[in-house]
């Protein structure tokens, strides 16, 4: 049996109850076959694949907090420190009821390769909780965040592990967590990114993931002899990534006709009104029904099982920006039948494995999240640099560095795919390029 298959079997046996983690490992290890096969005995002897699929450590803890009725609530907190071969652990904190160890492990595993692709010195980690922020008061959110950080602060630090936002964790939550860290540890350091601008945050971090997705997409479109201007785009999600992806797409002359949340989606034939979307989602924290109520050109549809949602329309580009496995094989067939030309992931693993293969078989250029959504964590690393030198850079400076990084990632993954005879397979290119740097560092650092 090949070394890749051997390790795949081991991971399935050991972590078979973590389907998302198995899915992420399957995609990465399959892509690495040509690299591993070139020097199979060396990698096997060093147990590189066993080491890269097993986190350095997995921390799980109780998060007790008091709700507005005086009732004590208990959630489960997680931090998976996956790999720090190239820098301190770095990755977001997800607050969503679906969070469990397998979800955090898949996200941490992806983060290792993504962070490597940014070219910046950051290792991979992820954390979060099954806490549901929906419908909670600001006081309840603060109570949760303070309790969560009371335990988490033992394991993180500016040179150890630097968490950030993800689903359900935005500027408000980062602020509450930063305040609690500072209070308990008695030190002011850049232990979190995505901070407010008045206390060490970076300009352009809020926009970075969405903007970065579009910078990479624009470069891919250009390299296919095409242009962004006039393109019609379907975006899913209505959170941080989706909002700024829509904004940048429109600045580049494209029209985004959809967005969605967990209960339904919007089709807006005139193009999404970003100012209104921000008012509904960032200010009021309301449902998309409010967007439709305020905009005559928009239609709201309630989500039902088995429907294609935002993927049913005739668009040139699809940008899934909500959550894992939100674009399945049936959606992919529909998009391809409607002539989709490019797909790039804003979310982490939003496309199922068979849907990814379907796009590739039908020659639709497809970029996986670990490359196309790397702009968020890259800008987090730029926030870390600014914190270390105790300076703040201008929006233009951060944004231009972000653009340079995203254009660089596109060419890096394109070149890696070509080098291994898989031209146009950006999934393989991303996994191979991300893997090589981490593995060089692991080998140089000995058995650890
Ligand atoms: P937000 O919490 O800001 O927004 C998430 C959006 O996705 C919301 O519209 C939410 O709807 C929707 N959503 C969440 N879960 C589900 C679900 N189970 N089914 C359908 N819709 C869902 O998160 P972000 O925008 O930050 O994150 C979106 C994706 O991008 C995630 O995969 C995240 O890991 C990834 N990502 C984020 C980065 C960042 O910098 N923030 C960086 C790189 C990747 P609702 O409000 O109804 O829950
Ligand atoms: O998935 C991701 O890359 C993020 N949620 C951002 C992580 C970070 O540290 O900025």
Short mmCIF file of C-alpha atoms and ligand atoms in Angstrom, two decimals:
data_model
loop_
_atom_site.label_atom_id
_atom_site.label_comp_id
_atom_site.label_asym_id
_atom_site.label_seq_id
_atom_site.Cartn_x
_atom_site.Cartn_y
_atom_site.Cartn_z
CA UNK A 1 0.00 0.00 0.00
CA UNK A 2 1.30 3.50 -0.77
CA UNK A 3 2.40 5.64 2.16
CA UNK A 4 -0.44 8.11 1.48
CA UNK A 5 -3.03 5.30 1.58
CA UNK A 6 -1.47 3.86 4.73
CA UNK A 7 -1.77 7.16 6.58
CA UNK A 8 -5.25 7.80 5.20
CA UNK A 9 -6.32 4.43 6.66
CA UNK A 10 -4.77 5.28 10.03
CA UNK A 11 -6.49 8.67 10.19
CA UNK A 12 -9.86 7.14 9.24
CA UNK A 13 -9.46 4.51 11.94
CA UNK A 14 -8.39 6.93 14.62
CA UNK A 15 -10.65 9.90 13.79
CA UNK A 16 -13.52 8.18 11.96
CA UNK A 17 -16.06 10.10 14.02
CA UNK A 18 -14.83 13.43 12.61
CA UNK A 19 -16.18 13.56 9.04
CA UNK A 20 -15.08 17.12 8.25
CA UNK A 21 -11.54 16.38 9.44
CA UNK A 22 -11.43 13.21 7.32
CA UNK A 23 -12.69 15.22 4.34
CA UNK A 24 -9.98 17.87 4.72
CA UNK A 25 -7.23 15.27 5.19
CA UNK A 26 -8.47 13.26 2.17
CA UNK A 27 -8.29 16.32 -0.08
CA UNK A 28 -4.82 17.31 1.09
CA UNK A 29 -3.23 13.84 1.09
CA UNK A 30 -4.65 13.00 -2.34
CA UNK A 31 -3.08 16.18 -3.70
CA UNK A 32 0.27 15.34 -2.14
CA UNK A 33 0.62 11.95 -3.86
CA UNK A 34 3.05 13.15 -6.57
CA UNK A 35 5.25 14.88 -3.97
CA UNK A 36 5.29 11.92 -1.58
CA UNK A 37 5.78 9.34 -4.33
CA UNK A 38 9.01 11.07 -5.40
CA UNK A 39 10.62 10.23 -2.04
CA UNK A 40 8.25 7.82 -0.34
CA UNK A 41 10.78 6.08 1.92
CA UNK A 42 12.14 9.31 3.32
CA UNK A 43 8.67 10.63 4.23
CA UNK A 44 7.56 7.26 5.65
CA UNK A 45 10.67 6.89 7.80
CA UNK A 46 10.20 10.37 9.22
CA UNK A 47 6.44 9.76 9.68
CA UNK A 48 5.82 13.17 8.12
CA UNK A 49 2.19 12.49 7.22
CA UNK A 50 1.38 10.98 10.62
CA UNK A 51 2.89 14.06 12.25
CA UNK A 52 1.20 16.59 10.01
CA UNK A 53 -2.25 15.03 10.55
CA UNK A 54 -1.95 14.91 14.35
CA UNK A 55 -2.28 18.25 16.20
CA UNK A 56 0.50 19.33 18.56
CA UNK A 57 -2.21 19.52 21.23
CA UNK A 58 -5.99 19.77 21.61
CA UNK A 59 -7.35 21.77 24.51
CA UNK A 60 -10.98 21.37 25.61
CA UNK A 61 -12.55 23.17 28.52
CA UNK A 62 -15.79 24.10 30.30
CA UNK A 63 -17.15 27.62 29.76
CA UNK A 64 -19.68 28.53 32.45
CA UNK A 65 -21.47 31.89 32.22
CA UNK A 66 -24.62 33.50 33.62
CA UNK A 67 -27.48 34.48 31.29
CA UNK A 68 -29.80 37.48 31.70
CA UNK A 69 -32.24 35.40 33.78
CA UNK A 70 -29.56 34.52 36.28
CA UNK A 71 -29.34 30.96 34.92
CA UNK A 72 -25.89 29.41 34.68
CA UNK A 73 -25.15 28.12 31.18
CA UNK A 74 -22.33 25.76 30.27
CA UNK A 75 -20.61 25.58 26.88
CA UNK A 76 -17.59 23.69 25.64
CA UNK A 77 -14.47 25.59 24.58
CA UNK A 78 -11.76 24.37 22.20
CA UNK A 79 -8.30 25.36 21.02
CA UNK A 80 -6.46 23.01 18.70
CA UNK A 81 -2.80 23.98 18.29
CA UNK A 82 -2.05 22.08 15.12
CA UNK A 83 1.45 22.89 13.92
CA UNK A 84 3.96 25.61 14.83
CA UNK A 85 6.85 24.63 12.54
CA UNK A 86 6.90 28.02 10.80
CA UNK A 87 5.59 30.37 13.49
CA UNK A 88 3.26 30.79 16.48
CA UNK A 89 -0.12 29.06 16.15
CA UNK A 90 -2.54 31.37 14.34
CA UNK A 91 -6.21 30.96 13.46
CA UNK A 92 -9.69 32.09 14.34
CA UNK A 93 -12.23 31.30 17.04
CA UNK A 94 -15.61 30.03 15.81
CA UNK A 95 -18.72 30.54 17.94
CA UNK A 96 -21.54 28.44 16.49
CA UNK A 97 -23.75 25.64 17.89
CA UNK A 98 -22.34 23.21 15.28
CA UNK A 99 -18.81 23.48 16.71
CA UNK A 100 -17.24 20.23 17.93
CA UNK A 101 -13.70 18.85 18.06
CA UNK A 102 -13.82 17.50 14.48
CA UNK A 103 -14.87 20.88 13.05
CA UNK A 104 -12.10 22.70 14.92
CA UNK A 105 -9.57 20.06 13.83
CA UNK A 106 -10.52 20.37 10.15
CA UNK A 107 -10.22 24.14 10.39
CA UNK A 108 -6.88 23.93 12.22
CA UNK A 109 -5.52 21.46 9.66
CA UNK A 110 -6.52 23.71 6.74
CA UNK A 111 -5.02 26.68 8.56
CA UNK A 112 -1.54 25.09 8.61
CA UNK A 113 -1.36 25.05 4.80
CA UNK A 114 -3.16 28.38 4.36
CA UNK A 115 -0.82 30.19 6.72
CA UNK A 116 2.17 28.70 4.93
CA UNK A 117 0.83 30.03 1.60
CA UNK A 118 0.71 33.60 2.96
CA UNK A 119 4.56 33.52 3.03
CA UNK A 120 4.38 35.00 6.56
CA UNK A 121 5.76 33.29 9.71
CA UNK A 122 2.58 31.81 11.22
CA UNK A 123 1.74 28.26 12.26
CA UNK A 124 -1.77 26.80 12.26
CA UNK A 125 -4.42 26.55 14.96
CA UNK A 126 -8.14 27.03 15.49
CA UNK A 127 -10.57 27.28 18.35
CA UNK A 128 -14.06 28.19 19.36
CA UNK A 129 -17.12 27.00 21.19
CA UNK A 130 -20.58 25.56 20.66
CA UNK A 131 -21.92 28.81 22.14
CA UNK A 132 -24.66 30.35 19.95
CA UNK A 133 -24.30 34.15 19.84
CA UNK A 134 -27.68 34.57 18.08
CA UNK A 135 -30.22 36.49 20.11
CA UNK A 136 -27.87 37.05 23.05
CA UNK A 137 -27.62 40.46 24.73
CA UNK A 138 -24.32 42.34 24.75
CA UNK A 139 -24.00 41.48 28.45
CA UNK A 140 -24.44 37.77 27.76
CA UNK A 141 -21.86 37.92 24.96
CA UNK A 142 -19.44 39.64 27.33
CA UNK A 143 -20.08 37.10 30.08
CA UNK A 144 -19.37 34.25 27.68
CA UNK A 145 -16.26 35.88 26.18
CA UNK A 146 -14.79 36.66 29.60
CA UNK A 147 -15.33 33.12 30.83
CA UNK A 148 -13.95 31.64 27.61
CA UNK A 149 -10.79 33.78 27.88
CA UNK A 150 -10.36 33.06 31.58
CA UNK A 151 -9.41 29.51 30.58
CA UNK A 152 -7.95 30.13 27.10
CA UNK A 153 -5.47 32.75 28.37
CA UNK A 154 -3.37 29.98 29.95
CA UNK A 155 -2.47 28.60 26.54
CA UNK A 156 -1.97 31.64 24.28
CA UNK A 157 0.39 34.61 23.93
CA UNK A 158 1.82 36.94 21.27
CA UNK A 159 4.68 34.50 20.57
CA UNK A 160 2.74 31.32 21.38
CA UNK A 161 -0.70 31.31 19.82
CA UNK A 162 -2.64 34.29 18.44
CA UNK A 163 -6.39 33.71 17.92
CA UNK A 164 -8.70 35.92 15.82
CA UNK A 165 -12.26 36.05 14.48
CA UNK A 166 -14.25 33.49 12.51
CA UNK A 167 -17.98 32.66 12.30
CA UNK A 168 -19.72 34.38 15.21
CA UNK A 169 -16.57 36.14 16.43
CA UNK A 170 -16.16 39.72 15.24
CA UNK A 171 -14.79 42.98 16.65
CA UNK A 172 -17.18 42.97 19.63
CA UNK A 173 -16.15 39.51 20.82
CA UNK A 174 -12.43 40.13 20.20
CA UNK A 175 -12.70 43.31 22.30
CA UNK A 176 -14.28 41.50 25.26
CA UNK A 177 -11.71 38.70 25.04
CA UNK A 178 -8.77 41.10 24.75
CA UNK A 179 -9.96 43.02 27.83
CA UNK A 180 -10.14 39.82 29.87
CA UNK A 181 -6.72 38.59 28.70
CA UNK A 182 -5.13 41.92 29.64
CA UNK A 183 -6.78 41.87 33.04
CA UNK A 184 -5.75 38.33 33.96
CA UNK A 185 -2.26 38.30 32.48
CA UNK A 186 -1.45 41.90 33.37
CA UNK A 187 0.20 42.55 30.04
CA UNK A 188 -0.64 44.46 26.89
CA UNK A 189 0.45 42.43 23.90
CA UNK A 190 -0.83 41.51 20.46
CA UNK A 191 -2.37 38.25 21.63
CA UNK A 192 -5.43 38.54 19.38
CA UNK A 193 -5.90 39.99 15.90
CA UNK A 194 -8.96 41.68 14.51
CA UNK A 195 -8.75 44.14 17.41
CA UNK A 196 -10.43 47.56 17.34
CA UNK A 197 -8.41 50.34 15.72
CA UNK A 198 -8.08 52.26 19.01
CA UNK A 199 -6.25 49.40 20.75
CA UNK A 200 -3.87 47.81 18.29
CA UNK A 201 -6.05 46.63 15.43
CA UNK A 202 -4.94 46.96 11.81
CA UNK A 203 -6.66 49.03 9.18
CA UNK A 204 -8.04 46.77 6.41
CA UNK A 205 -8.27 43.65 8.63
CA UNK A 206 -12.08 43.89 8.59
CA UNK A 207 -12.13 43.98 4.80
CA UNK A 208 -9.16 41.65 4.27
CA UNK A 209 -10.70 38.22 3.68
CA UNK A 210 -13.33 39.44 1.21
CA UNK A 211 -10.98 41.87 -0.53
CA UNK A 212 -8.25 39.24 -0.69
CA UNK A 213 -10.66 36.75 -2.26
CA UNK A 214 -11.39 39.23 -5.01
CA UNK A 215 -7.73 40.17 -5.55
CA UNK A 216 -6.91 36.52 -6.13
CA UNK A 217 -10.00 35.99 -8.29
CA UNK A 218 -9.16 39.05 -10.37
CA UNK A 219 -5.63 37.73 -11.00
CA UNK A 220 -6.98 34.31 -12.00
CA UNK A 221 -9.51 35.91 -14.36
CA UNK A 222 -6.78 38.11 -15.88
CA UNK A 223 -4.48 35.14 -16.37
CA UNK A 224 -7.28 33.44 -18.32
CA UNK A 225 -7.33 36.42 -20.70
CA UNK A 226 -10.58 37.67 -19.20
CA UNK A 227 -11.69 40.64 -17.05
CA UNK A 228 -13.81 41.24 -13.94
CA UNK A 229 -15.74 44.12 -15.40
CA UNK A 230 -19.31 43.13 -16.23
CA UNK A 231 -19.13 39.71 -14.57
CA UNK A 232 -22.23 38.51 -12.72
CA UNK A 233 -21.42 36.89 -9.40
CA UNK A 234 -23.24 34.68 -6.87
CA UNK A 235 -22.03 35.08 -3.29
CA UNK A 236 -23.32 33.04 -0.34
CA UNK A 237 -23.25 34.25 3.26
CA UNK A 238 -23.89 37.72 4.60
CA UNK A 239 -21.19 37.96 7.23
CA UNK A 240 -17.71 39.45 7.30
CA UNK A 241 -16.26 37.57 4.33
CA UNK A 242 -19.34 37.86 2.10
CA UNK A 243 -19.90 41.56 2.75
CA UNK A 244 -16.41 42.69 1.80
CA UNK A 245 -16.21 40.25 -1.10
CA UNK A 246 -19.36 41.87 -2.49
CA UNK A 247 -17.95 45.36 -1.92
CA UNK A 248 -14.65 44.66 -3.69
CA UNK A 249 -16.36 42.77 -6.55
CA UNK A 250 -18.50 45.83 -7.20
CA UNK A 251 -15.48 48.14 -7.02
CA UNK A 252 -13.92 45.97 -9.73
CA UNK A 253 -16.96 46.48 -11.98
CA UNK A 254 -18.78 43.18 -11.39
CA UNK A 255 -22.40 42.74 -10.28
CA UNK A 256 -23.16 40.52 -7.27
CA UNK A 257 -26.76 39.34 -7.38
CA UNK A 258 -27.04 37.10 -4.31
CA UNK A 259 -26.19 36.73 -0.64
CA UNK A 260 -27.59 34.45 2.08
CA UNK A 261 -27.73 33.59 5.75
CA UNK A 262 -28.66 30.43 7.59
CA UNK A 263 -32.40 30.95 7.09
CA UNK A 264 -32.68 32.16 3.50
CA UNK A 265 -31.23 34.03 0.56
CA UNK A 266 -31.57 37.23 -1.46
CA UNK A 267 -31.68 37.58 -5.22
CA UNK A 268 -31.21 41.22 -6.16
CA UNK A 269 -31.28 41.78 -9.89
CA UNK A 270 -29.84 45.31 -9.54
CA UNK A 271 -26.87 44.04 -7.55
CA UNK A 272 -26.54 43.86 -3.75
CA UNK A 273 -26.61 47.24 -2.00
CA UNK A 274 -23.61 46.87 0.33
CA UNK A 275 -24.48 49.89 2.51
CA UNK A 276 -27.92 48.43 3.17
CA UNK A 277 -26.49 44.95 3.79
CA UNK A 278 -24.07 46.38 6.36
CA UNK A 279 -26.85 48.32 8.06
CA UNK A 280 -28.98 45.14 8.36
CA UNK A 281 -26.18 42.74 9.34
CA UNK A 282 -23.44 44.75 11.08
CA UNK A 283 -25.53 47.43 12.80
CA UNK A 284 -28.96 45.87 13.43
CA UNK A 285 -27.72 42.24 13.49
CA UNK A 286 -31.04 41.43 11.78
CA UNK A 287 -32.26 38.84 9.22
CA UNK A 288 -32.06 39.30 5.45
CA UNK A 289 -35.85 39.76 5.32
CA UNK A 290 -35.11 43.34 6.45
CA UNK A 291 -32.84 43.83 3.45
CA UNK A 292 -35.59 42.67 1.07
CA UNK A 293 -38.18 44.83 2.83
CA UNK A 294 -36.05 47.92 2.21
CA UNK A 295 -35.14 47.20 -1.43
CA UNK A 296 -37.71 46.79 -4.23
CA UNK A 297 -35.29 45.03 -6.63
CA UNK A 298 -34.56 42.29 -4.07
CA UNK A 299 -36.45 39.05 -3.45
CA UNK A 300 -36.08 37.01 -0.28
CA UNK A 301 -36.45 33.21 -0.32
CA UNK A 302 -36.76 31.02 2.76
CA UNK A 303 -34.19 28.20 2.81
CA UNK A 304 -35.61 24.72 2.23
CA UNK A 305 -33.80 21.39 2.09
CA UNK A 306 -32.89 20.18 -1.40
CA UNK A 307 -33.02 23.62 -2.97
CA UNK A 308 -30.08 25.23 -4.73
CA UNK A 309 -30.41 28.61 -3.03
CA UNK A 310 -27.91 31.12 -4.40
CA UNK A 311 -26.37 28.50 -6.75
CA UNK A 312 -29.40 28.24 -9.05
CA UNK A 313 -28.78 31.44 -11.03
CA UNK A 314 -26.94 32.06 -14.28
CA UNK A 315 -23.70 33.63 -13.11
CA UNK A 316 -20.10 33.89 -14.33
CA UNK A 317 -18.43 33.49 -10.94
CA UNK A 318 -19.46 31.67 -7.75
CA UNK A 319 -17.94 32.69 -4.41
CA UNK A 320 -19.14 30.53 -1.48
CA UNK A 321 -18.53 32.64 1.67
CA UNK A 322 -20.74 31.09 4.40
CA UNK A 323 -19.71 27.72 5.82
CA UNK A 324 -18.39 24.20 5.16
CA UNK A 325 -20.13 21.90 2.66
CA UNK A 326 -22.67 24.51 1.55
CA UNK A 327 -22.08 23.81 -2.17
CA UNK A 328 -22.73 20.17 -3.08
CA UNK A 329 -22.60 18.13 -6.28
CA UNK A 330 -26.14 19.06 -7.33
CA UNK A 331 -25.33 22.75 -6.89
CA UNK A 332 -22.12 22.28 -8.89
CA UNK A 333 -24.07 20.61 -11.73
CA UNK A 334 -26.52 23.50 -11.78
CA UNK A 335 -23.75 26.12 -11.83
CA UNK A 336 -21.91 24.32 -14.63
CA UNK A 337 -25.12 23.88 -16.63
CA UNK A 338 -25.67 27.63 -16.27
CA UNK A 339 -22.19 28.36 -17.62
CA UNK A 340 -20.23 29.32 -14.50
CA UNK A 341 -16.68 30.29 -15.52
CA UNK A 342 -14.76 30.52 -12.21
CA UNK A 343 -15.24 29.39 -8.60
CA UNK A 344 -13.21 30.62 -5.61
CA UNK A 345 -13.91 29.77 -1.98
CA UNK A 346 -14.24 32.56 0.59
CA UNK A 347 -15.33 30.18 3.34
CA UNK A 348 -13.34 27.21 4.65
CA UNK A 349 -14.16 24.01 2.69
CA UNK A 350 -17.59 25.22 1.47
CA UNK A 351 -17.47 22.86 -1.52
CA UNK A 352 -17.91 19.10 -1.06
CA UNK A 353 -15.20 16.82 -2.49
CA UNK A 354 -17.41 15.52 -5.33
CA UNK A 355 -18.52 19.05 -6.25
CA UNK A 356 -14.87 20.16 -6.39
CA UNK A 357 -14.07 17.25 -8.72
CA UNK A 358 -17.08 18.10 -10.87
CA UNK A 359 -15.83 21.66 -11.42
CA UNK A 360 -12.35 20.36 -12.23
CA UNK A 361 -13.65 17.73 -14.68
CA UNK A 362 -15.66 20.42 -16.42
CA UNK A 363 -12.61 22.70 -16.68
CA UNK A 364 -14.02 25.37 -14.39
CA UNK A 365 -11.02 27.02 -12.68
CA UNK A 366 -11.56 26.33 -8.97
CA UNK A 367 -9.54 27.79 -6.08
CA UNK A 368 -9.83 26.27 -2.62
CA UNK A 369 -10.26 28.40 0.49
CA UNK A 370 -6.82 27.79 1.93
CA UNK A 371 -5.50 29.85 -0.99
CA UNK A 372 -8.36 32.21 -1.84
CA UNK A 373 -9.41 33.19 1.70
CA UNK A 374 -5.85 33.52 3.03
CA UNK A 375 -6.08 37.32 2.92
CA UNK A 376 -7.74 37.44 6.34
CA UNK A 377 -5.03 35.59 8.20
CA UNK A 378 -2.32 37.29 6.11
CA UNK A 379 -3.59 40.66 7.28
CA UNK A 380 -3.76 39.30 10.82
CA UNK A 381 -0.05 38.56 10.48
CA UNK A 382 0.45 42.15 9.30
CA UNK A 383 -1.44 43.25 12.44
CA UNK A 384 1.04 41.18 14.49
CA UNK A 385 3.96 42.92 12.75
CA UNK A 386 2.48 46.34 13.51
CA UNK A 387 1.93 45.37 17.16
CA UNK A 388 5.52 44.15 17.44
CA UNK A 389 6.97 47.38 16.09
CA UNK A 390 4.33 49.43 17.96
CA UNK A 391 3.30 51.27 14.82
CA UNK A 392 0.14 51.46 12.69
CA UNK A 393 0.30 51.41 8.93
CA UNK A 394 -2.12 53.30 6.65
CA UNK A 395 -5.06 51.55 4.99
CA UNK A 396 -3.33 51.89 1.61
CA UNK A 397 -0.14 50.30 2.88
CA UNK A 398 -1.91 47.28 4.39
CA UNK A 399 -4.25 46.92 1.41
CA UNK A 400 -1.39 47.01 -1.09
CA UNK A 401 0.56 44.39 0.89
CA UNK A 402 -2.61 42.25 0.99
CA UNK A 403 -3.01 42.56 -2.78
CA UNK A 404 0.62 41.62 -3.34
CA UNK A 405 0.22 38.55 -1.12
CA UNK A 406 -2.96 37.36 -2.91
CA UNK A 407 -1.51 37.84 -6.39
CA UNK A 408 1.60 36.01 -5.16
CA UNK A 409 -0.50 33.11 -3.82
CA UNK A 410 -2.25 32.71 -7.17
CA UNK A 411 1.06 32.43 -9.03
CA UNK A 412 2.59 30.20 -6.36
CA UNK A 413 -0.25 27.65 -6.55
CA UNK A 414 -0.41 27.89 -10.33
CA UNK A 415 3.34 27.22 -10.60
CA UNK A 416 3.21 24.33 -8.10
CA UNK A 417 0.42 22.66 -10.10
CA UNK A 418 2.43 23.06 -13.32
CA UNK A 419 5.61 21.71 -11.70
CA UNK A 420 3.80 18.46 -10.87
CA UNK A 421 2.11 18.14 -14.26
CA UNK A 422 -1.34 19.22 -13.08
CA UNK A 423 -1.71 22.58 -14.77
CA UNK A 424 -4.88 24.39 -13.70
CA UNK A 425 -5.44 22.18 -10.65
CA UNK A 426 -5.24 24.93 -8.03
CA UNK A 427 -6.33 22.60 -5.23
CA UNK A 428 -3.28 20.40 -5.78
CA UNK A 429 -1.12 23.48 -6.28
CA UNK A 430 -2.27 25.02 -2.98
CA UNK A 431 -1.81 21.83 -0.99
CA UNK A 432 1.61 21.10 -2.46
CA UNK A 433 2.97 24.65 -2.10
CA UNK A 434 1.60 24.99 1.45
CA UNK A 435 2.95 21.55 2.46
CA UNK A 436 6.49 22.03 1.13
CA UNK A 437 7.39 24.99 3.33
CA UNK A 438 5.96 23.41 6.49
CA UNK A 439 7.68 20.09 5.83
CA UNK A 440 11.05 21.71 5.14
CA UNK A 441 10.77 23.40 8.54
CA UNK A 442 9.62 20.21 10.27
CA UNK A 443 12.53 18.21 8.86
CA UNK A 444 15.04 20.93 9.78
CA UNK A 445 13.74 20.96 13.36
CA UNK A 446 14.16 17.22 13.92
CA UNK A 447 11.71 14.79 15.48
CA UNK A 448 9.25 16.95 17.39
P1 LIG B 1 -19.72 35.52 9.97
O1 LIG B 1 -20.17 34.99 11.26
O2 LIG B 1 -19.41 36.97 9.84
O3 LIG B 1 -20.76 35.16 8.82
C1 LIG B 1 -21.11 33.86 8.54
C2 LIG B 1 -22.20 33.84 7.50
O4 LIG B 1 -22.43 32.52 7.09
C3 LIG B 1 -23.52 34.36 8.04
O5 LIG B 1 -24.22 34.96 6.99
C4 LIG B 1 -24.19 33.08 8.52
O6 LIG B 1 -25.60 33.18 8.58
C5 LIG B 1 -23.76 32.11 7.46
N1 LIG B 1 -23.71 30.76 8.04
C6 LIG B 1 -22.99 30.36 9.10
N2 LIG B 1 -23.22 29.07 9.37
C7 LIG B 1 -24.12 28.67 8.48
C8 LIG B 1 -24.76 27.45 8.25
N3 LIG B 1 -24.52 26.35 9.01
N4 LIG B 1 -25.62 27.38 7.21
C9 LIG B 1 -25.84 28.48 6.43
N5 LIG B 1 -25.29 29.67 6.61
C10 LIG B 1 -24.42 29.76 7.62
O7 LIG B 1 -18.43 34.65 9.57
P2 LIG B 1 -17.32 34.97 8.49
O8 LIG B 1 -17.87 35.74 7.35
O9 LIG B 1 -16.14 35.47 9.22
O10 LIG B 1 -16.94 33.49 8.01
C11 LIG B 1 -17.52 32.87 6.86
C12 LIG B 1 -16.62 31.75 6.38
O11 LIG B 1 -15.34 32.29 6.02
C13 LIG B 1 -16.31 30.66 7.40
O12 LIG B 1 -16.14 29.43 6.72
C14 LIG B 1 -14.98 31.09 7.99
O13 LIG B 1 -14.27 30.00 8.55
C15 LIG B 1 -14.31 31.62 6.74
N6 LIG B 1 -13.19 32.54 6.92
C16 LIG B 1 -13.31 33.67 7.67
C17 LIG B 1 -12.25 34.55 7.78
C18 LIG B 1 -12.35 35.82 8.53
O14 LIG B 1 -11.38 36.57 8.51
N7 LIG B 1 -13.47 36.15 9.15
C19 LIG B 1 -10.96 34.26 7.14
C20 LIG B 1 -10.97 33.08 6.30
C21 LIG B 1 -12.04 32.27 6.23
P3 LIG B 1 -26.31 33.44 10.01
O15 LIG B 1 -25.96 34.85 10.37
O16 LIG B 1 -27.74 33.23 9.77
O17 LIG B 1 -25.72 32.44 10.95
O1 LIG B 2 -10.08 30.91 8.65
C1 LIG B 2 -9.33 31.89 8.83
O2 LIG B 2 -8.30 32.03 8.16
C2 LIG B 2 -9.72 32.90 9.82
N1 LIG B 2 -10.78 32.77 10.41
C3 LIG B 2 -8.81 34.05 10.11
C4 LIG B 2 -7.73 33.64 11.09
C5 LIG B 2 -6.85 34.75 11.58
O3 LIG B 2 -6.01 34.43 12.44
O4 LIG B 2 -6.97 35.90 11.14
#
